[in-house]
mmCIF file of C-alpha atoms in Angstrom:
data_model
loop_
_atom_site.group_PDB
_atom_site.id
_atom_site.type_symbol
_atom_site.label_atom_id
_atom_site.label_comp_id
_atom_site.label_asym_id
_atom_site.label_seq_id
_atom_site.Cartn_x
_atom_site.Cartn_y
_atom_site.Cartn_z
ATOM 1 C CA UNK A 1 215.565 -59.162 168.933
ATOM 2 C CA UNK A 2 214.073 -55.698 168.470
ATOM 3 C CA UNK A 3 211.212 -57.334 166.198
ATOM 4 C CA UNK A 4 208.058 -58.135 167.262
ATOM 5 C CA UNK A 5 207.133 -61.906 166.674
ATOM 6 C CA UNK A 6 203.306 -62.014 166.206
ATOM 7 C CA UNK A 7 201.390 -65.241 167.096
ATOM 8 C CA UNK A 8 200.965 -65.987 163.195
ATOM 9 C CA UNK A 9 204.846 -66.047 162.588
ATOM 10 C CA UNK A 10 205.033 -68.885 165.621
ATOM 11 C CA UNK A 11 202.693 -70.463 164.335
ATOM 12 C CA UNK A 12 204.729 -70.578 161.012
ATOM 13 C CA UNK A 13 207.588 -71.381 162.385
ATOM 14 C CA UNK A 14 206.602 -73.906 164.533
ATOM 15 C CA UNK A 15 204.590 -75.351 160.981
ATOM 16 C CA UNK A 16 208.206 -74.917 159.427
ATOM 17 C CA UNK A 17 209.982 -77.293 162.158
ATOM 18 C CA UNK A 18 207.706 -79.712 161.996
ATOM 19 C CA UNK A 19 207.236 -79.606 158.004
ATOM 20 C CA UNK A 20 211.213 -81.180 158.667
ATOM 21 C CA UNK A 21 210.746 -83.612 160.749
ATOM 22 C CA UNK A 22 208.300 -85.135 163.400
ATOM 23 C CA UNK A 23 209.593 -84.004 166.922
ATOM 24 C CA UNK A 24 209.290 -83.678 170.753
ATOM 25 C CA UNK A 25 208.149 -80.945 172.789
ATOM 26 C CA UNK A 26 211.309 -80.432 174.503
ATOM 27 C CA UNK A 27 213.213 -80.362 171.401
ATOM 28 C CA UNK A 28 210.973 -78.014 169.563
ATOM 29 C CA UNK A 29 211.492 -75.838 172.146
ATOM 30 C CA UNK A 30 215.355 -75.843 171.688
ATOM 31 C CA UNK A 31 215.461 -74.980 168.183
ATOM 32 C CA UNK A 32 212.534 -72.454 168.474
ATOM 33 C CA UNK A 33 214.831 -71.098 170.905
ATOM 34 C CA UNK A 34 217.347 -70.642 168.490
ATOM 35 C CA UNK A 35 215.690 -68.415 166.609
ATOM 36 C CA UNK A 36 213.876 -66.530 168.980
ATOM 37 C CA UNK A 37 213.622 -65.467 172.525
ATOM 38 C CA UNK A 38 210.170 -67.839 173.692
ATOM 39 C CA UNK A 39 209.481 -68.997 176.847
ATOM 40 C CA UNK A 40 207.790 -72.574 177.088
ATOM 41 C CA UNK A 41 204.287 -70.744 178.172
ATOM 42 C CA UNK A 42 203.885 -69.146 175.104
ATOM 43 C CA UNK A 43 204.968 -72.161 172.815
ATOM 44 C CA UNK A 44 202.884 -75.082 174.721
ATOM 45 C CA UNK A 45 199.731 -73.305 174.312
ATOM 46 C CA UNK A 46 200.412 -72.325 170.679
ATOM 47 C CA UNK A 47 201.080 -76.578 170.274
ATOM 48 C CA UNK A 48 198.037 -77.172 172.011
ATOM 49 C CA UNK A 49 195.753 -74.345 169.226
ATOM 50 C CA UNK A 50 197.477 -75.975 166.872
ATOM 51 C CA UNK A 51 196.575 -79.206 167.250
ATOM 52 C CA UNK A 52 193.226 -78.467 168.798
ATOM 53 C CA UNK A 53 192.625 -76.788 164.909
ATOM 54 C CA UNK A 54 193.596 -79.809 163.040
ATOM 55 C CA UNK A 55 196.896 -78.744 161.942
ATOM 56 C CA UNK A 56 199.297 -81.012 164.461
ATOM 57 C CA UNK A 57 198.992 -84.453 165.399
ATOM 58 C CA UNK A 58 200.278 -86.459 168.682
ATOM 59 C CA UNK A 59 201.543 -89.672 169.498
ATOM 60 C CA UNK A 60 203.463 -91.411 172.003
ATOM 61 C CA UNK A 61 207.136 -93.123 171.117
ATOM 62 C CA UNK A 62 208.714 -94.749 173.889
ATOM 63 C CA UNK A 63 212.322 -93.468 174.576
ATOM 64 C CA UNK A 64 214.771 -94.700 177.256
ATOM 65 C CA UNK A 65 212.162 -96.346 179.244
ATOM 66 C CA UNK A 66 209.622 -93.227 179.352
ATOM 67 C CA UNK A 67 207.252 -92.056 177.034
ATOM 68 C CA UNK A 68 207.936 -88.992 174.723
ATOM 69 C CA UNK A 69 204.989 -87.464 172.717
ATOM 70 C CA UNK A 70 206.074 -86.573 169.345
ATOM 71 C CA UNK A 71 204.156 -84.456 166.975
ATOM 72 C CA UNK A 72 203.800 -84.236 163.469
ATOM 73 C CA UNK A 73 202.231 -82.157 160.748
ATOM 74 C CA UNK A 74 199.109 -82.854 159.730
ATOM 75 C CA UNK A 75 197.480 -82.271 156.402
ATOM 76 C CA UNK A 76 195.722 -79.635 156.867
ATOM 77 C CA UNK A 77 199.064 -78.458 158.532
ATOM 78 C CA UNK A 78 200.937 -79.363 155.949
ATOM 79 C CA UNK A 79 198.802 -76.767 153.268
ATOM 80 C CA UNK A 80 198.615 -74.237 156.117
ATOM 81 C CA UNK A 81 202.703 -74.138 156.070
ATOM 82 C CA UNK A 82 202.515 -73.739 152.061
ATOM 83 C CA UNK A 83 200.047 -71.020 152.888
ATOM 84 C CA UNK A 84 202.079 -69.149 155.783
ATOM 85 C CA UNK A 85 205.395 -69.197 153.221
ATOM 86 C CA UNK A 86 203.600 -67.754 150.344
ATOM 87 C CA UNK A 87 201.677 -64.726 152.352
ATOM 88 C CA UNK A 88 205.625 -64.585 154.081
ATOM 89 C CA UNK A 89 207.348 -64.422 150.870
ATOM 90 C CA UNK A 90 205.016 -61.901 149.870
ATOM 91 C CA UNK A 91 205.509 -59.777 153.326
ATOM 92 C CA UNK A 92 209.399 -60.192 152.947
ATOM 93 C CA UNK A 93 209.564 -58.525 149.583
ATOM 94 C CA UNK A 94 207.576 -55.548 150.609
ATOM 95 C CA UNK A 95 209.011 -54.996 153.523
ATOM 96 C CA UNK A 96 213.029 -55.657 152.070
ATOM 97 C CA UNK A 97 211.415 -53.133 149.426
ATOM 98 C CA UNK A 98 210.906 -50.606 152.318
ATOM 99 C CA UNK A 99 214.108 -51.203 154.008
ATOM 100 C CA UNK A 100 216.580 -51.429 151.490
ATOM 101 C CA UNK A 101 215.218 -48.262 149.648
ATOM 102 C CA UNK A 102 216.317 -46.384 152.966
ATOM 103 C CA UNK A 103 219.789 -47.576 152.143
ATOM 104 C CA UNK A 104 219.832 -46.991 148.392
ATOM 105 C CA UNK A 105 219.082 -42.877 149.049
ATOM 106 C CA UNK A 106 221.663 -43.056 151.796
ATOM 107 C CA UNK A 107 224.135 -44.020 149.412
ATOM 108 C CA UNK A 108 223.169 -41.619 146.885
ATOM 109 C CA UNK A 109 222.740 -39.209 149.064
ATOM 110 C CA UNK A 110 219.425 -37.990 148.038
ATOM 111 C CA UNK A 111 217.637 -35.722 151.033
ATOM 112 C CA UNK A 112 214.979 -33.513 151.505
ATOM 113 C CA UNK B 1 212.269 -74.048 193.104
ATOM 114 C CA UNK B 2 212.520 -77.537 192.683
ATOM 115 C CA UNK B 3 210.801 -79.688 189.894
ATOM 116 C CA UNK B 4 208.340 -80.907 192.600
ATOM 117 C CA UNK B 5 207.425 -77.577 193.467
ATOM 118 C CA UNK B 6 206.924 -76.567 190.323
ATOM 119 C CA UNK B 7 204.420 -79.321 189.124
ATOM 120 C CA UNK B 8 202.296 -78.619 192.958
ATOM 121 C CA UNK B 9 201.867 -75.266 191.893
ATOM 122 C CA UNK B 10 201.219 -75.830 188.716
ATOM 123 C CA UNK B 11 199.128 -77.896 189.344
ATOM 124 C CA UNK B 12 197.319 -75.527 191.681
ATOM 125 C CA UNK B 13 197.132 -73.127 188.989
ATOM 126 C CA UNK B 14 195.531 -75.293 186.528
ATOM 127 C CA UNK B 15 192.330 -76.625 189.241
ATOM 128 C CA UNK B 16 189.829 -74.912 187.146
ATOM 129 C CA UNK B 17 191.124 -75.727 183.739
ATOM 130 C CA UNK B 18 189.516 -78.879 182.403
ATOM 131 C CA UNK B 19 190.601 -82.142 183.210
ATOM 132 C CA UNK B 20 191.865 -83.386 179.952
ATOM 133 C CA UNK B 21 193.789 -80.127 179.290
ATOM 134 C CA UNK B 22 195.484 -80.377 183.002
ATOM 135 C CA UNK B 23 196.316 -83.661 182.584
ATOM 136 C CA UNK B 24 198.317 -83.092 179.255
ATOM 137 C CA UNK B 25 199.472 -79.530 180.577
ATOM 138 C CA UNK B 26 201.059 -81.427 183.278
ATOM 139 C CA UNK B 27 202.267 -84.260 181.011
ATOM 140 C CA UNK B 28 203.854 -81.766 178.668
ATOM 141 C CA UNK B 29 205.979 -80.585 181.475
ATOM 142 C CA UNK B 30 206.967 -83.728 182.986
ATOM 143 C CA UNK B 31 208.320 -84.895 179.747
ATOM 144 C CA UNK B 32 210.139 -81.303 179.047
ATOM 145 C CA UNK B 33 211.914 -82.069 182.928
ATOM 146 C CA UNK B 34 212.860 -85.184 181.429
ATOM 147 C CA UNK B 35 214.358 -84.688 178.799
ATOM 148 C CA UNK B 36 216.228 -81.641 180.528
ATOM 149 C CA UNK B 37 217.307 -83.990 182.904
ATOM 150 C CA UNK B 38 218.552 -83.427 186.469
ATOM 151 C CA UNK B 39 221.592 -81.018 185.620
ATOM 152 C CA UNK B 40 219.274 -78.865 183.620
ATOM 153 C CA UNK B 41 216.293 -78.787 185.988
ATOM 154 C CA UNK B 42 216.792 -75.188 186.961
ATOM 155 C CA UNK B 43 216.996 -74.054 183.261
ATOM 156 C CA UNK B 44 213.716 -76.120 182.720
ATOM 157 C CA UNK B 45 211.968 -74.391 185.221
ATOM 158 C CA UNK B 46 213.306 -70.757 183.623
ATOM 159 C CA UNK B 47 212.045 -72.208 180.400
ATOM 160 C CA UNK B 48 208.756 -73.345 181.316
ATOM 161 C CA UNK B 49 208.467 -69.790 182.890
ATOM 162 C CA UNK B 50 206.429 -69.000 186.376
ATOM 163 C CA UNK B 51 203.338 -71.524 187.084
ATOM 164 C CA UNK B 52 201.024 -68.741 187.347
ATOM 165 C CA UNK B 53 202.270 -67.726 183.812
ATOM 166 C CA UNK B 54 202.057 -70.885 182.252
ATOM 167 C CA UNK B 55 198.555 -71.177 183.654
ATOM 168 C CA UNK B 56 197.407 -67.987 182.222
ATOM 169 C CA UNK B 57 198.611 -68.616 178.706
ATOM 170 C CA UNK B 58 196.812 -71.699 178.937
ATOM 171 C CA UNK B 59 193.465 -70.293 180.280
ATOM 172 C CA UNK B 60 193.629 -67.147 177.756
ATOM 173 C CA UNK B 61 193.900 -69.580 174.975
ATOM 174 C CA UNK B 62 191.187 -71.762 175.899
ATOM 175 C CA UNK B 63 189.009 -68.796 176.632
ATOM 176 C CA UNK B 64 189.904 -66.918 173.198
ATOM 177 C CA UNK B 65 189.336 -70.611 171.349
ATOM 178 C CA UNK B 66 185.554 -70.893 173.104
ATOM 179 C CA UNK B 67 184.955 -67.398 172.660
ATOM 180 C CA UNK B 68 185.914 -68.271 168.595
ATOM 181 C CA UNK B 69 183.625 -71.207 169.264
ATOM 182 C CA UNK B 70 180.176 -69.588 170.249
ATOM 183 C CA UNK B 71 180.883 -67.393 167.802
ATOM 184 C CA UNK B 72 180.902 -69.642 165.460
ATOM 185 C CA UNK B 73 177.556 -71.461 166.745
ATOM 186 C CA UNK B 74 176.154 -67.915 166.099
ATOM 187 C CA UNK B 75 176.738 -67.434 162.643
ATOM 188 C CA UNK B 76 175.349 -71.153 162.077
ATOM 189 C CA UNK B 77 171.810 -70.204 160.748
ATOM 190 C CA UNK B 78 169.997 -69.737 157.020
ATOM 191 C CA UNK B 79 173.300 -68.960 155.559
ATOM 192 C CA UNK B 80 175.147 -72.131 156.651
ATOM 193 C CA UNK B 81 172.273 -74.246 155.356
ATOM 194 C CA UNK B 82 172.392 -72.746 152.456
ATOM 195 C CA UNK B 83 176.426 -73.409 151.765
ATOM 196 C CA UNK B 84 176.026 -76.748 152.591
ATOM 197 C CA UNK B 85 173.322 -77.539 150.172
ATOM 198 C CA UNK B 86 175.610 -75.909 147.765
ATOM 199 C CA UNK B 87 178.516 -78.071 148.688
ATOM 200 C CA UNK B 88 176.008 -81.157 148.558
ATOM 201 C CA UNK B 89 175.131 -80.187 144.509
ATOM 202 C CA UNK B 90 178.651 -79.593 143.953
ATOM 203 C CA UNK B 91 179.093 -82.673 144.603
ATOM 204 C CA UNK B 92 179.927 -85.269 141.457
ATOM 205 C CA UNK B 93 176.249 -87.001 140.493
ATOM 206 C CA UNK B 94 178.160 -89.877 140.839
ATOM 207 C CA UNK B 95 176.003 -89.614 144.218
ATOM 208 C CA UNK B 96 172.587 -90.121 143.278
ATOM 209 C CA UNK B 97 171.268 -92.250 146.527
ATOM 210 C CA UNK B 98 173.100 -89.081 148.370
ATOM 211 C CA UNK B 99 171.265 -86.222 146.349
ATOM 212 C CA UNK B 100 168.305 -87.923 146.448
ATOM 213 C CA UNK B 101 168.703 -88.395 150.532
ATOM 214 C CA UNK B 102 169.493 -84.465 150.625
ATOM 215 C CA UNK B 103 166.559 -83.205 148.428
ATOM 216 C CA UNK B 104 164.219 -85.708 150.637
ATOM 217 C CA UNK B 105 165.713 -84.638 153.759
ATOM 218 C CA UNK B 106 165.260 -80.644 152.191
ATOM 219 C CA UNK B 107 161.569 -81.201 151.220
ATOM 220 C CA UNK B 108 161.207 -82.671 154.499
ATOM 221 C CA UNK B 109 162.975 -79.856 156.331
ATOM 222 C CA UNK B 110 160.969 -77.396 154.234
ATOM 223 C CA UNK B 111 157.853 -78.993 155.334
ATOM 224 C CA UNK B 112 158.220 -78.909 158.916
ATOM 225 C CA UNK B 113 159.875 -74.929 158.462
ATOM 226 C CA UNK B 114 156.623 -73.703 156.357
ATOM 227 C CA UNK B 115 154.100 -75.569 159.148
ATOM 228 C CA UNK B 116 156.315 -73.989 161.820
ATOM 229 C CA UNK B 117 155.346 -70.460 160.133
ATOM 230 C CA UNK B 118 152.421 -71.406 159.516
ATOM 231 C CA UNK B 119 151.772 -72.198 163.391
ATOM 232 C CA UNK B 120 153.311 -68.587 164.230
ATOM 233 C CA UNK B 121 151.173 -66.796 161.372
ATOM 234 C CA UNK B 122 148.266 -68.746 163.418
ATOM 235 C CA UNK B 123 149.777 -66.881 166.559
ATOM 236 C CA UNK B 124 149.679 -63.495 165.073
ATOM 237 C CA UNK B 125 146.002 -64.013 163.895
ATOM 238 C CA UNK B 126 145.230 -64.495 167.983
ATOM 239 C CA UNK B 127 147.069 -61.650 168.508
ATOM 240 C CA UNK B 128 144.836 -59.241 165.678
ATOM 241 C CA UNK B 129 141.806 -60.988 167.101
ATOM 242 C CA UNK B 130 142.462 -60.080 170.366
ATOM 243 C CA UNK B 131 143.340 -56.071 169.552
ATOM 244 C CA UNK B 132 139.962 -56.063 167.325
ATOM 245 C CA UNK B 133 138.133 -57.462 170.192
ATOM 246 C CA UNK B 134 139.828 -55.626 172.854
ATOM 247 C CA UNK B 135 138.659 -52.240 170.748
ATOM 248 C CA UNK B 136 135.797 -53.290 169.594
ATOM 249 C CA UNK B 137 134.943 -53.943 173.188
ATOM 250 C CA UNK B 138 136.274 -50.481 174.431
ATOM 251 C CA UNK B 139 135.324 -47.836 171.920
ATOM 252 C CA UNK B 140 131.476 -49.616 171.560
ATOM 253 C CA UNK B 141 129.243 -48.755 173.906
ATOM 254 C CA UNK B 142 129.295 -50.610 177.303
ATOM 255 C CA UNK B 143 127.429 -53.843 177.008
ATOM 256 C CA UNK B 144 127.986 -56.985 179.388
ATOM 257 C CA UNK B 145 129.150 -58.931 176.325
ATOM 258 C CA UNK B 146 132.228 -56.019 176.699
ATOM 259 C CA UNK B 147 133.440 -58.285 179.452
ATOM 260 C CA UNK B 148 133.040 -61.206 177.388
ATOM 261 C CA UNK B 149 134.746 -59.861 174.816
ATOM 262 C CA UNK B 150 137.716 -58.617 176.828
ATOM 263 C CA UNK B 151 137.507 -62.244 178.704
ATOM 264 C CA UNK B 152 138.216 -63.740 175.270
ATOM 265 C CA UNK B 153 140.435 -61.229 173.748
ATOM 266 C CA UNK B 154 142.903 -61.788 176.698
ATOM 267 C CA UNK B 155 142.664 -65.789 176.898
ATOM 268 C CA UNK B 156 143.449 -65.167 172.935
ATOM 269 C CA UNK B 157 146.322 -63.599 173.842
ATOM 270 C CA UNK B 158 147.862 -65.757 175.910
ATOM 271 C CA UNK B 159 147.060 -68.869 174.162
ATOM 272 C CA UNK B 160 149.018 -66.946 171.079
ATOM 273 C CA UNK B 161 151.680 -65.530 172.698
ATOM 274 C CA UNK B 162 152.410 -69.044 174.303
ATOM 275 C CA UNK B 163 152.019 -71.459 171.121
ATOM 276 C CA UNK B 164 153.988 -68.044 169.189
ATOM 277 C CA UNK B 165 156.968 -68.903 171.635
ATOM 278 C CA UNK B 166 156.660 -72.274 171.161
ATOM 279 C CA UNK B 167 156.897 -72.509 167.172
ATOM 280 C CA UNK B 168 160.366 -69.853 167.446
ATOM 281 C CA UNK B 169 161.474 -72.007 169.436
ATOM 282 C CA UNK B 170 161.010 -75.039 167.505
ATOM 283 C CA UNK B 171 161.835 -73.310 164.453
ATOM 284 C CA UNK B 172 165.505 -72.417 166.121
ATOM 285 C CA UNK B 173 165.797 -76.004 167.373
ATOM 286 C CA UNK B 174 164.632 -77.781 163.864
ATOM 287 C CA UNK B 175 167.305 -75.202 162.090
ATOM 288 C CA UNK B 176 170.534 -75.892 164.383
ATOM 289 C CA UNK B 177 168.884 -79.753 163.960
ATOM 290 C CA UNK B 178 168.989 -79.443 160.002
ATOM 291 C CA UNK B 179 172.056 -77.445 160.292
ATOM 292 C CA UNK B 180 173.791 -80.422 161.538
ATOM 293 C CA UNK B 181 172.379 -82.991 159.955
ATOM 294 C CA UNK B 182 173.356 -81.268 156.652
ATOM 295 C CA UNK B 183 176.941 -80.937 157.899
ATOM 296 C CA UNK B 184 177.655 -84.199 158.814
ATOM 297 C CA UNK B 185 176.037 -85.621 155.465
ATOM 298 C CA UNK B 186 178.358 -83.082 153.724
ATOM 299 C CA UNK B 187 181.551 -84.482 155.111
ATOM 300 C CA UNK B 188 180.379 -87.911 154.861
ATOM 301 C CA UNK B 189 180.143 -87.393 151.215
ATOM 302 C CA UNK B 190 183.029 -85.547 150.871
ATOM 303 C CA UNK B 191 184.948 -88.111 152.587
ATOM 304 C CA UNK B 192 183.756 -90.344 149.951
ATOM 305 C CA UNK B 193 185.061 -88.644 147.184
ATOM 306 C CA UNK B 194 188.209 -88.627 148.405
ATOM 307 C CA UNK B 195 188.303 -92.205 149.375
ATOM 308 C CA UNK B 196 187.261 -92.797 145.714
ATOM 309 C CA UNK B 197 190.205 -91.120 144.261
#
């Protein structure tokens, strides 16, 4: 991907996953990594902030004999997601507003 | 690499990361080797990304989260007491017992701030009184009683400049004190409200 993914747009997206359903680190990697290239050192600290700041909560489900630690949304994480879609809506427009001009005077042909 | 290699290094990494946050970096991998199961071991370990790596994330985000920390202890003064008292009046009077325990706790805190001043005011006085003597003692002519006065001046000075240090200090200490007493009170109550609705 040739855009840059800031920690604040994890952070949302990581909000976003787990505003669907409760899930496992391993798994939240998986479908992180569907969306973008992340290795497991960036996302396990970003977990960790996030539930150090209130916004995640742990606990332990036992699966196939061994212990999985599932987290869920807080919350406080819950109003942070509402928050982090809003200010992204927001950011989408402009920037679509940017982009797609680009394309409208290439069409028309309007230079210089 | 195997698994087992990875977690000893890791784990050598993470010796002087605190325990707790070892013990659940080291969890979190465990369970992500697990789940990836034996055929996928070598992708887990690409995924996880080099020990040393992992470590470092982890350490930079611990430092930049204490660094945010202190700074937050910084800015926890005047200002802070003063939101909090805020917050405590915004409150619904459907608190009485707690406004009363905040303006009693407020007089009380004002009390013991306005003595504290009042002790460093006391300090500065020791301080005047030992320039006045010091001068007075220099500038008029040379008597023995110069010496006394000096003598004085400079056990003035001390004693000041001690009981001066003293009072900040206890003035920072009963602030940071009030500071959290204040905040706990306010989330106590706040709690409260919402237990109400």
């Amino acid at each position: 991907m040739n855009f840059q993914l800031g920690s604040a747009l994890l952070d949302a997206c990581v909000l976003a996953i787990l505003h669907k359903e409760d899930t496992y680190g391993y798994k939240l990697t998986q479908e992180v990594k569907d969306m973008m290239e992340v290795s497991e050192s960036t996302l396990y600290p970003v977990l960790r902030r996030l539930t150090r700041e209130g916004y995640l909560e742990t606990y332990d489900q036992e699966h196939m004999g061994r212990n999985r630690r599932y987290y869920r949304l807080s919350d406080r994480g819950k109003r942070k997601y509402k928050e982090y879609m809003e200010e992204w809506r927001s950011f989408k427009r402009k920037i679509d507003m940017v982009l797609e001009r680009g394309d409208e005077d290439d069409k028309t042909g309007i230079h210089g | 690499m195997t698994r087992q290699e990875y977690m000893d290094e890791l784990c050598r990494c993470l010796y002087d990361v605190h325990d707790q946050e070892r013990i659940d970096a080291l969890r979190y991998c465990e369970e992500y080797f697990d789940e990836a199961g034996l055929e996928h071991e070598q992708q887990a370990i690409e995924d996880l990304g080099k020990p040393a790596k992992f470590a470092a994330q982890l350490k930079a985000e611990a430092a930049i989260r204490s660094a945010e920390e202190a700074h937050k202890d910084d800015k926890r003064s005047f200002y802070d007491v003063g939101k909090i008292f805020i917050g405590i009046l915004a409150l619904p009077i459907a608190l009485p017992l707690l406004l009363a325990a905040a303006m009693l706790m407020l007089a009380f805190y004002l009390t013991v701030i306005l003595l504290i001043i009042a002790g460093i005011l006391l300090a500065l006085c020791g301080v005047t009184v030992f320039v006045i003597l010091f001068f007075s003692a220099v500038f008029m002519p040379f008597t023995a009683s110069s010496f006394v006065r000096i003598g004085i001046g400079f056990i003035l000075l001390g004693i000041s400049v001690l009981f001066g240090m003293g009072m900040t200090q206890a003035l920072r200490f009963v602030v940071s004190w009030f500071t959290a007493m204040a905040t706990k009170l306010y989330y106590k109550a706040k709690e409260g409200k919402r237990n109400e609705i």
